[in-house]
Amino acid sequence: MAKGKRTDNEKRNMKEPPRGEETLAAQKEKSAVQPEMQNDGEERKPQKNADGGRDSKESAGRGGCENKNGKTSDLQENVKSVKSVLTSEDILVFEFESENGKKFAAIFADGLIDKQLLGELVAKPLRDAPKDAGYGEIKLLLASPEVKDGTDTAGAVKEISGGNAVLYIDGVSDYIIIGVKSPPVRAVAEPPTQVAVHGPREGFIEDIKINLGLIRKRVKTEKLQVKTITTGKKSETAVAIVYIDGVCPEGLPEKIEKEINENKIDIVPDSSYVSQFITKRPRSLFKRCGTTEKPDIFCAKICEGRVGVVVDGSPICLTAPYMLVEDFQSVEDYYITSYRATTLRLLRIISLLIGIFLPALYIAAQLFKIQIIPFQLLLKISSSVAGLALSPSVEMFLTLFVLEVLNEASIRMPKYVGLALSVVGALVLGDTAVKAGIISTPAIIIVAFSAIGLYTVPNNVETTTTLRWLFLIIAGSLGPFGIVVLCGYIITYLVTEQDYGVPLVAPFAPLIKNDLYDGLVKADMYTLGTRPKVFNTKDKVRLKRLKTQKSSGGGKDK
Amino acid sequence: MKISVRQICFIMFAYTAATKLLLFPTVLSLDCGRDLLLPALINFVICGIVVWSLSYLSSRTEKTFFQLLEGTFGNVFARIIYALFAVMFMFAAVLPVFEQKQYVHAIFYDTTPSFTVFLPFFVFSVYAASKKFTNIGRCADICMPIFTVCIFAIFAMSFLEVEWGNLMPMFRTPANRIFGSSLGTAYSFVEPCWLLMFMGHYKYKKGDAAKITFSYAGGAAAVLLFLAVFYGIYGAITPSRTFALARISLFFPAIETMGRIDLILLLVMEIVMLFAVVLNIQLAVHCIASVIGVSGYGPVSLAVNLAIGAVVVFTSNMYQDVYTVYFKWLWIMFIAFAVAFPLLAWTLKRRRE
């Protein structure tokens, strides 16, 4: 592309790269923190080629003629061929030449690379490039730690779209891919969905490289394997399959990779899409894939034998196979005493059951079996519901519906309006509705308690909320026996389900004694010395306590 | 293997007991008064021996009952026997379903509900019976702890009110009444048939026969204790108290202040009872599927449930007559299938693989 044909935007941006106040060392450090996304950059080799830097890449000669493969060594022609594919205005071309007159062109996507880094690591070192320098020589002059060879235009387009810079050299048909990616990312922070009083506060962010770094930081073993694939025809989203070799069941990563590859979708904006790819029953009411925003939990899970899936652009990482019990295991359970953890876990389970069943039981009791309610309480309820225009089930439906609306609105509304929403929801709607005789106080108490109960297991709120509605409908229509039958149906459904050979309700059905120690109860660290049996891992031991030789009575160590 | 020994043990404990807590105690007390434990004990001892013999037979062969029959008498004969077993299981399911219907209507509803309230049972049953042995075993894994906790809590709530003297003096009932009662309630003792169907579907290890037999003995002990507690509470008026499970904890002092908290336990226990009742239907479906040689149980399950549902619907007001038929006539069938056939299984050609 001729310089005169560039847009104003391009010209403005092109001036930016050489300027930079950061030192080269600092920038290198920065680039190390943000490694190349495609994970295919090769390390710089200090030694030169035998021919002094020239190599076969210069086969096209200096005259800009086309070689037999249809490739040209003319710089402008190469730039033009890339720009003919990447026609968007945010694809910039930074042309520069050395003091000796050697011409170069770096092509990149605006906003995805660090321009200062490009200037420091590419433009600055090439300032001294001799006019007749060959491909290999130029490659060695570059200060970037991540460079890779490229040959075809399609590959260049892919790299540029992926956030890398592509460097064309006048007189050379091939190009160099330079890892100077710096996409806009937020800082690593505590995830709002998994807040912990004890334990690490780091959370995953939307950048796959940083997320993989957070994992690698915790699991330093050479057996940690990361396999990167892309999914999404348009988005070409990078997906990393993470597992520990020898711990993860054999063939599981390949199965998960196959499941992901079998889905051809336009765009994968979030890991929730991938979670549906890797589950056998994506239409299931129940969650079928483990999710976490915390690297410590992710690492603990892959150390148990699961496979982790990190999706670029999503702070929520996946783990598979998934068991229902996982969501009852809170972040903190492993950082506090086992007694406290067990108490909290039981509390969570009871709260969840209350959250699901309380509205349904209340309705069933009022409509069909009033004896279930204690007499004194029954008197209170009777006085509250006396004169209500609505039937108990309609009243409960209405109250629950309002709760769902308030819940939805409070999530979507700007937080500054949240206070107003609370006032309107709690005071105006709640208080006034009771005073107006539309709904009763017990109904509000029950719905509020139910809502709180469900949020003790936040990862399963989608499922439990739906279950609460189902039980409410069946209790209002069929009464207590309807609740029992639906329970039976759900149990039968749950025990049937399994992904990758791991039953959804393990370790309860089938009962796996060893794994029960981290089920309803949480045993101490030493009791959990082996990995969950359900995964059938090769390496079964995760904690071995070496017996220390105690000193004899005389105080001397033997 | 489709089902584990542990799961069979759970079935033998929880389902054995769960199917005998509704009308069974009332019927026994009506016939034998304070000696109600004796006919139950006789049945349990006989079935216990058959259970032990069948579990021991599993140590000698890894074949299923169908394969044993096939190997000895040929495929057609095996199919005929399985068809007969299917009929037996369907008969064995009808009365418990009836009991469940009566129990649900009487205990879980203040006013008599319409029949449609019970119909969802069949929807559940169609779904559950379309599953195979793996699923039956896993359901037992869930049901066993639920049953244990609930029955323990119900016992705890009722023990304080038991007048143990009501059970004395024992052995005053004529032997013919005791044996008659024992035979009449044979419809409730089909556990050996369950084990016969599970044969060859689990891997036998040394000591498993004892485990299964002890589990069955555990279930039997729970039922006998329940009978004793029930009679201990109500004494001479026991025969007029139907649905023993719902009556046994009525006098728990805390109920006055806390309401019928035992109803929560009964509701939870009802889940286990559903699975226990459906087991006979599941096995009937299994037998029919083996006879006609289909792998998918769905359509068979639908057909079997429609048949049982039709019987229950059309005879809903004739419970007494249906019960009389079972008590007076059908005991022969149940004894033949639950005792004779399993013992005869020893005579079939077997070869340890």
Short mmCIF file of N, CA and C in Angstrom, two decimals, chain A residues 24-138:
data_model
loop_
_atom_site.label_atom_id
_atom_site.label_comp_id
_atom_site.label_asym_id
_atom_site.label_seq_id
_atom_site.Cartn_x
_atom_site.Cartn_y
_atom_site.Cartn_z
N LEU A 24 13.34 -0.67 27.66
CA LEU A 24 13.18 -1.92 26.94
C LEU A 24 13.00 -3.10 27.91
N ALA A 25 13.77 -3.06 29.00
CA ALA A 25 13.68 -4.15 30.00
C ALA A 25 12.29 -4.21 30.59
N ALA A 26 11.77 -3.04 30.87
CA ALA A 26 10.43 -3.02 31.46
C ALA A 26 9.40 -3.55 30.49
N GLN A 27 9.61 -3.21 29.22
CA GLN A 27 8.65 -3.68 28.22
C GLN A 27 8.77 -5.18 28.00
N LYS A 28 10.00 -5.67 28.08
CA LYS A 28 10.18 -7.12 27.93
C LYS A 28 9.48 -7.84 29.08
N GLU A 29 9.62 -7.24 30.25
CA GLU A 29 8.97 -7.82 31.41
C GLU A 29 7.46 -7.85 31.22
N LYS A 30 6.97 -6.75 30.63
CA LYS A 30 5.54 -6.65 30.38
C LYS A 30 5.09 -7.72 29.39
N SER A 31 5.94 -7.89 28.38
CA SER A 31 5.56 -8.89 27.38
C SER A 31 5.60 -10.29 27.95
N ALA A 32 6.45 -10.48 28.95
CA ALA A 32 6.51 -11.80 29.57
C ALA A 32 5.26 -12.08 30.38
N VAL A 33 4.71 -11.01 30.96
CA VAL A 33 3.49 -11.16 31.74
C VAL A 33 2.32 -11.47 30.81
N GLN A 34 2.40 -10.93 29.58
CA GLN A 34 1.32 -11.16 28.63
C GLN A 34 1.84 -11.97 27.46
N PRO A 35 2.00 -13.24 27.65
CA PRO A 35 2.57 -14.04 26.58
C PRO A 35 1.61 -14.18 25.38
N GLU A 36 2.18 -14.71 24.34
CA GLU A 36 1.43 -14.79 23.08
C GLU A 36 0.22 -15.71 23.17
N MET A 37 -0.88 -15.24 22.67
CA MET A 37 -2.11 -15.99 22.79
C MET A 37 -2.09 -17.30 22.02
N GLN A 38 -1.58 -17.23 20.81
CA GLN A 38 -1.63 -18.43 19.98
C GLN A 38 -0.69 -19.52 20.49
N ASN A 39 0.19 -19.11 21.42
CA ASN A 39 1.08 -20.08 22.06
C ASN A 39 1.97 -20.81 21.06
N ASP A 40 2.26 -20.14 19.98
CA ASP A 40 3.06 -20.82 18.99
C ASP A 40 4.31 -20.02 18.62
N GLY A 41 4.61 -18.99 19.41
CA GLY A 41 5.81 -18.22 19.15
C GLY A 41 7.04 -19.02 19.53
N GLU A 42 8.10 -18.88 18.76
CA GLU A 42 9.29 -19.65 19.09
C GLU A 42 10.30 -18.75 19.78
N GLU A 43 11.11 -19.33 20.60
CA GLU A 43 12.09 -18.54 21.33
C GLU A 43 13.19 -18.08 20.39
N ARG A 44 13.76 -16.92 20.70
CA ARG A 44 14.84 -16.42 19.87
C ARG A 44 16.06 -17.28 20.04
N LYS A 45 16.69 -17.59 18.89
CA LYS A 45 17.93 -18.35 18.96
C LYS A 45 19.08 -17.39 18.70
N PRO A 46 20.05 -17.35 19.59
CA PRO A 46 21.10 -16.35 19.45
C PRO A 46 22.03 -16.58 18.26
N GLN A 47 22.24 -17.84 17.87
CA GLN A 47 23.23 -18.07 16.82
C GLN A 47 22.69 -17.75 15.42
N LYS A 48 23.57 -17.30 14.57
CA LYS A 48 23.18 -16.95 13.22
C LYS A 48 23.19 -18.19 12.34
N ASN A 49 22.56 -18.07 11.21
CA ASN A 49 22.63 -19.16 10.24
C ASN A 49 24.03 -19.23 9.65
N ALA A 50 24.30 -20.34 9.05
CA ALA A 50 25.64 -20.54 8.51
C ALA A 50 25.97 -19.54 7.40
N ASP A 51 24.96 -19.09 6.70
CA ASP A 51 25.23 -18.16 5.60
C ASP A 51 25.17 -16.70 6.02
N GLY A 52 25.35 -16.50 7.29
CA GLY A 52 25.41 -15.14 7.78
C GLY A 52 24.09 -14.45 7.83
N GLY A 53 23.08 -15.18 7.99
CA GLY A 53 21.76 -14.57 8.17
C GLY A 53 20.89 -14.74 6.97
N ARG A 54 21.43 -14.89 5.84
CA ARG A 54 20.60 -15.08 4.64
C ARG A 54 20.12 -16.53 4.59
N ASP A 55 18.98 -16.72 4.12
CA ASP A 55 18.49 -18.09 3.99
C ASP A 55 17.54 -18.19 2.81
N SER A 56 16.91 -19.31 2.75
CA SER A 56 16.08 -19.60 1.59
C SER A 56 14.86 -18.71 1.49
N LYS A 57 14.51 -18.02 2.56
CA LYS A 57 13.33 -17.16 2.56
C LYS A 57 13.45 -16.05 1.52
N GLU A 58 14.69 -15.77 1.11
CA GLU A 58 14.88 -14.69 0.14
C GLU A 58 14.80 -15.19 -1.29
N SER A 59 14.22 -16.29 -1.45
CA SER A 59 14.21 -16.93 -2.76
C SER A 59 13.59 -16.05 -3.84
N ALA A 60 12.73 -15.18 -3.45
CA ALA A 60 12.04 -14.37 -4.46
C ALA A 60 12.92 -13.28 -5.04
N GLY A 61 14.08 -13.07 -4.43
CA GLY A 61 15.00 -12.08 -4.97
C GLY A 61 14.62 -10.67 -4.64
N ARG A 62 15.30 -9.72 -5.18
CA ARG A 62 15.12 -8.32 -4.79
C ARG A 62 14.24 -7.53 -5.77
N GLY A 63 14.01 -8.11 -6.83
CA GLY A 63 13.33 -7.35 -7.85
C GLY A 63 11.84 -7.27 -7.73
N GLY A 64 11.29 -7.87 -6.67
CA GLY A 64 9.85 -7.83 -6.47
C GLY A 64 9.11 -8.76 -7.39
N CYS A 65 9.81 -9.70 -7.98
CA CYS A 65 9.12 -10.60 -8.89
C CYS A 65 8.43 -11.73 -8.13
N GLU A 66 7.46 -12.34 -8.75
CA GLU A 66 6.75 -13.46 -8.13
C GLU A 66 7.55 -14.75 -8.29
N ASN A 67 7.56 -15.56 -7.27
CA ASN A 67 8.20 -16.85 -7.39
C ASN A 67 7.20 -17.87 -7.93
N LYS A 68 7.62 -19.11 -7.98
CA LYS A 68 6.77 -20.10 -8.61
C LYS A 68 5.52 -20.43 -7.79
N ASN A 69 5.53 -20.09 -6.50
CA ASN A 69 4.35 -20.33 -5.67
C ASN A 69 3.35 -19.18 -5.73
N GLY A 70 3.64 -18.19 -6.53
CA GLY A 70 2.73 -17.05 -6.65
C GLY A 70 2.99 -16.00 -5.60
N LYS A 71 4.03 -16.20 -4.77
CA LYS A 71 4.32 -15.21 -3.72
C LYS A 71 5.27 -14.17 -4.29
N THR A 72 5.15 -12.99 -3.74
CA THR A 72 5.99 -11.91 -4.24
C THR A 72 6.87 -11.39 -3.13
N SER A 73 7.99 -10.85 -3.52
CA SER A 73 8.89 -10.27 -2.52
C SER A 73 8.73 -8.76 -2.45
N ASP A 74 7.82 -8.25 -3.24
CA ASP A 74 7.61 -6.81 -3.24
C ASP A 74 6.81 -6.42 -2.00
N LEU A 75 7.35 -5.49 -1.23
CA LEU A 75 6.74 -5.10 0.03
C LEU A 75 5.32 -4.58 -0.18
N GLN A 76 5.17 -3.69 -1.11
CA GLN A 76 3.86 -3.07 -1.34
C GLN A 76 2.83 -4.11 -1.79
N GLU A 77 3.31 -5.04 -2.59
CA GLU A 77 2.40 -6.08 -3.07
C GLU A 77 1.92 -6.96 -1.91
N ASN A 78 2.86 -7.29 -1.02
CA ASN A 78 2.50 -8.12 0.13
C ASN A 78 1.51 -7.40 1.04
N VAL A 79 1.81 -6.14 1.31
CA VAL A 79 0.90 -5.35 2.15
C VAL A 79 -0.48 -5.26 1.51
N LYS A 80 -0.44 -5.06 0.23
CA LYS A 80 -1.70 -4.93 -0.52
C LYS A 80 -2.51 -6.22 -0.44
N SER A 81 -1.83 -7.34 -0.56
CA SER A 81 -2.57 -8.61 -0.52
C SER A 81 -3.21 -8.84 0.84
N VAL A 82 -2.51 -8.42 1.91
CA VAL A 82 -3.11 -8.57 3.24
C VAL A 82 -4.27 -7.59 3.40
N LYS A 83 -4.06 -6.35 2.96
CA LYS A 83 -5.11 -5.33 3.12
C LYS A 83 -6.33 -5.63 2.24
N SER A 84 -6.08 -6.39 1.17
CA SER A 84 -7.23 -6.73 0.33
C SER A 84 -8.16 -7.71 1.05
N VAL A 85 -7.61 -8.42 2.01
CA VAL A 85 -8.46 -9.32 2.81
C VAL A 85 -8.96 -8.60 4.05
N LEU A 86 -8.03 -7.97 4.75
CA LEU A 86 -8.40 -7.23 5.96
C LEU A 86 -8.66 -5.78 5.57
N THR A 87 -9.84 -5.52 5.13
CA THR A 87 -10.15 -4.18 4.59
C THR A 87 -10.59 -3.21 5.67
N SER A 88 -10.77 -3.70 6.88
CA SER A 88 -11.27 -2.83 7.94
C SER A 88 -10.29 -1.71 8.24
N GLU A 89 -10.83 -0.59 8.70
CA GLU A 89 -9.98 0.58 8.95
C GLU A 89 -9.11 0.43 10.18
N ASP A 90 -9.46 -0.50 11.05
CA ASP A 90 -8.63 -0.65 12.25
C ASP A 90 -7.42 -1.55 12.01
N ILE A 91 -7.25 -2.00 10.79
CA ILE A 91 -6.03 -2.75 10.47
C ILE A 91 -5.02 -1.73 9.94
N LEU A 92 -4.00 -1.52 10.73
CA LEU A 92 -3.04 -0.45 10.40
C LEU A 92 -1.75 -1.02 9.81
N VAL A 93 -1.14 -0.18 8.96
CA VAL A 93 0.14 -0.56 8.38
C VAL A 93 1.18 0.47 8.82
N PHE A 94 2.19 -0.02 9.44
CA PHE A 94 3.26 0.87 9.92
C PHE A 94 4.50 0.60 9.06
N GLU A 95 4.73 1.55 8.15
CA GLU A 95 5.86 1.38 7.25
C GLU A 95 7.04 2.21 7.76
N PHE A 96 8.19 1.63 7.73
CA PHE A 96 9.38 2.36 8.15
C PHE A 96 10.58 1.79 7.40
N GLU A 97 11.67 2.54 7.45
CA GLU A 97 12.87 2.03 6.79
C GLU A 97 14.10 2.30 7.62
N SER A 98 15.09 1.45 7.40
CA SER A 98 16.31 1.61 8.19
C SER A 98 17.11 2.80 7.66
N GLU A 99 18.12 3.16 8.42
CA GLU A 99 18.97 4.29 8.01
C GLU A 99 19.66 3.99 6.69
N ASN A 100 19.78 2.67 6.40
CA ASN A 100 20.44 2.27 5.16
C ASN A 100 19.45 2.08 4.01
N GLY A 101 18.20 2.38 4.29
CA GLY A 101 17.22 2.35 3.21
C GLY A 101 16.45 1.05 3.05
N LYS A 102 16.60 0.12 4.00
CA LYS A 102 15.84 -1.14 3.94
C LYS A 102 14.41 -0.85 4.40
N LYS A 103 13.42 -1.31 3.61
CA LYS A 103 12.03 -0.99 3.92
C LYS A 103 11.33 -2.16 4.64
N PHE A 104 10.47 -1.77 5.56
CA PHE A 104 9.69 -2.76 6.32
C PHE A 104 8.24 -2.28 6.44
N ALA A 105 7.37 -3.20 6.68
CA ALA A 105 5.97 -2.85 6.95
C ALA A 105 5.42 -3.79 8.01
N ALA A 106 4.96 -3.19 9.10
CA ALA A 106 4.32 -4.00 10.16
C ALA A 106 2.80 -3.79 10.06
N ILE A 107 2.09 -4.88 9.99
CA ILE A 107 0.62 -4.80 9.90
C ILE A 107 0.04 -5.36 11.19
N PHE A 108 -0.93 -4.64 11.74
CA PHE A 108 -1.51 -5.09 13.01
C PHE A 108 -2.92 -4.51 13.18
N ALA A 109 -3.63 -5.10 14.11
CA ALA A 109 -4.98 -4.61 14.43
C ALA A 109 -4.87 -3.58 15.53
N ASP A 110 -5.44 -2.43 15.26
CA ASP A 110 -5.35 -1.33 16.22
C ASP A 110 -6.07 -1.71 17.53
N GLY A 111 -5.42 -1.45 18.64
CA GLY A 111 -6.04 -1.73 19.94
C GLY A 111 -5.67 -3.08 20.50
N LEU A 112 -5.14 -3.94 19.67
CA LEU A 112 -4.81 -5.28 20.17
C LEU A 112 -3.34 -5.45 20.49
N ILE A 113 -2.52 -4.52 19.97
CA ILE A 113 -1.08 -4.69 20.26
C ILE A 113 -0.56 -3.49 21.05
N ASP A 114 0.59 -3.71 21.63
CA ASP A 114 1.26 -2.63 22.35
C ASP A 114 2.18 -1.92 21.35
N LYS A 115 1.77 -0.70 20.96
CA LYS A 115 2.52 -0.01 19.89
C LYS A 115 3.90 0.42 20.37
N GLN A 116 3.98 0.76 21.63
CA GLN A 116 5.29 1.15 22.17
C GLN A 116 6.26 -0.02 22.09
N LEU A 117 5.72 -1.17 22.42
CA LEU A 117 6.53 -2.38 22.37
C LEU A 117 6.97 -2.67 20.94
N LEU A 118 6.07 -2.45 20.02
CA LEU A 118 6.40 -2.67 18.61
C LEU A 118 7.54 -1.75 18.18
N GLY A 119 7.46 -0.52 18.65
CA GLY A 119 8.51 0.44 18.31
C GLY A 119 9.85 0.04 18.91
N GLU A 120 9.79 -0.34 20.19
CA GLU A 120 11.03 -0.65 20.90
C GLU A 120 11.67 -1.97 20.43
N LEU A 121 10.82 -2.96 20.20
CA LEU A 121 11.34 -4.30 19.92
C LEU A 121 11.54 -4.58 18.43
N VAL A 122 10.87 -3.76 17.61
CA VAL A 122 10.95 -4.04 16.17
C VAL A 122 11.58 -2.88 15.41
N ALA A 123 10.93 -1.72 15.48
CA ALA A 123 11.38 -0.58 14.66
C ALA A 123 12.78 -0.11 15.08
N LYS A 124 12.98 -0.03 16.38
CA LYS A 124 14.26 0.50 16.88
C LYS A 124 15.45 -0.39 16.51
N PRO A 125 15.37 -1.70 16.75
CA PRO A 125 16.51 -2.55 16.37
C PRO A 125 16.76 -2.59 14.86
N LEU A 126 15.69 -2.43 14.08
CA LEU A 126 15.84 -2.54 12.63
C LEU A 126 16.35 -1.24 12.01
N ARG A 127 16.51 -0.23 12.85
CA ARG A 127 17.01 1.06 12.36
C ARG A 127 18.38 0.89 11.71
N ASP A 128 19.15 -0.04 12.26
CA ASP A 128 20.52 -0.23 11.76
C ASP A 128 20.63 -1.35 10.73
N ALA A 129 19.50 -1.88 10.29
CA ALA A 129 19.55 -3.00 9.35
C ALA A 129 20.19 -2.59 8.03
N PRO A 130 21.16 -3.35 7.56
CA PRO A 130 21.79 -3.00 6.28
C PRO A 130 20.82 -3.20 5.11
N LYS A 131 21.11 -2.50 4.05
CA LYS A 131 20.22 -2.51 2.88
C LYS A 131 20.06 -3.93 2.31
N ASP A 132 21.15 -4.68 2.36
CA ASP A 132 21.10 -6.01 1.75
C ASP A 132 20.87 -7.13 2.78
N ALA A 133 20.37 -6.77 3.98
CA ALA A 133 20.16 -7.79 5.02
C ALA A 133 19.09 -8.78 4.59
N GLY A 134 19.36 -10.05 4.89
CA GLY A 134 18.41 -11.10 4.52
C GLY A 134 17.40 -11.35 5.63
N TYR A 135 16.53 -12.25 5.37
CA TYR A 135 15.43 -12.58 6.30
C TYR A 135 15.98 -13.02 7.65
N GLY A 136 16.91 -13.96 7.61
CA GLY A 136 17.45 -14.50 8.85
C GLY A 136 18.18 -13.44 9.66
N GLU A 137 18.90 -12.60 8.97
CA GLU A 137 19.66 -11.54 9.65
C GLU A 137 18.71 -10.56 10.35
N ILE A 138 17.67 -10.24 9.64
CA ILE A 138 16.69 -9.28 10.19
C ILE A 138 15.98 -9.89 11.40
#
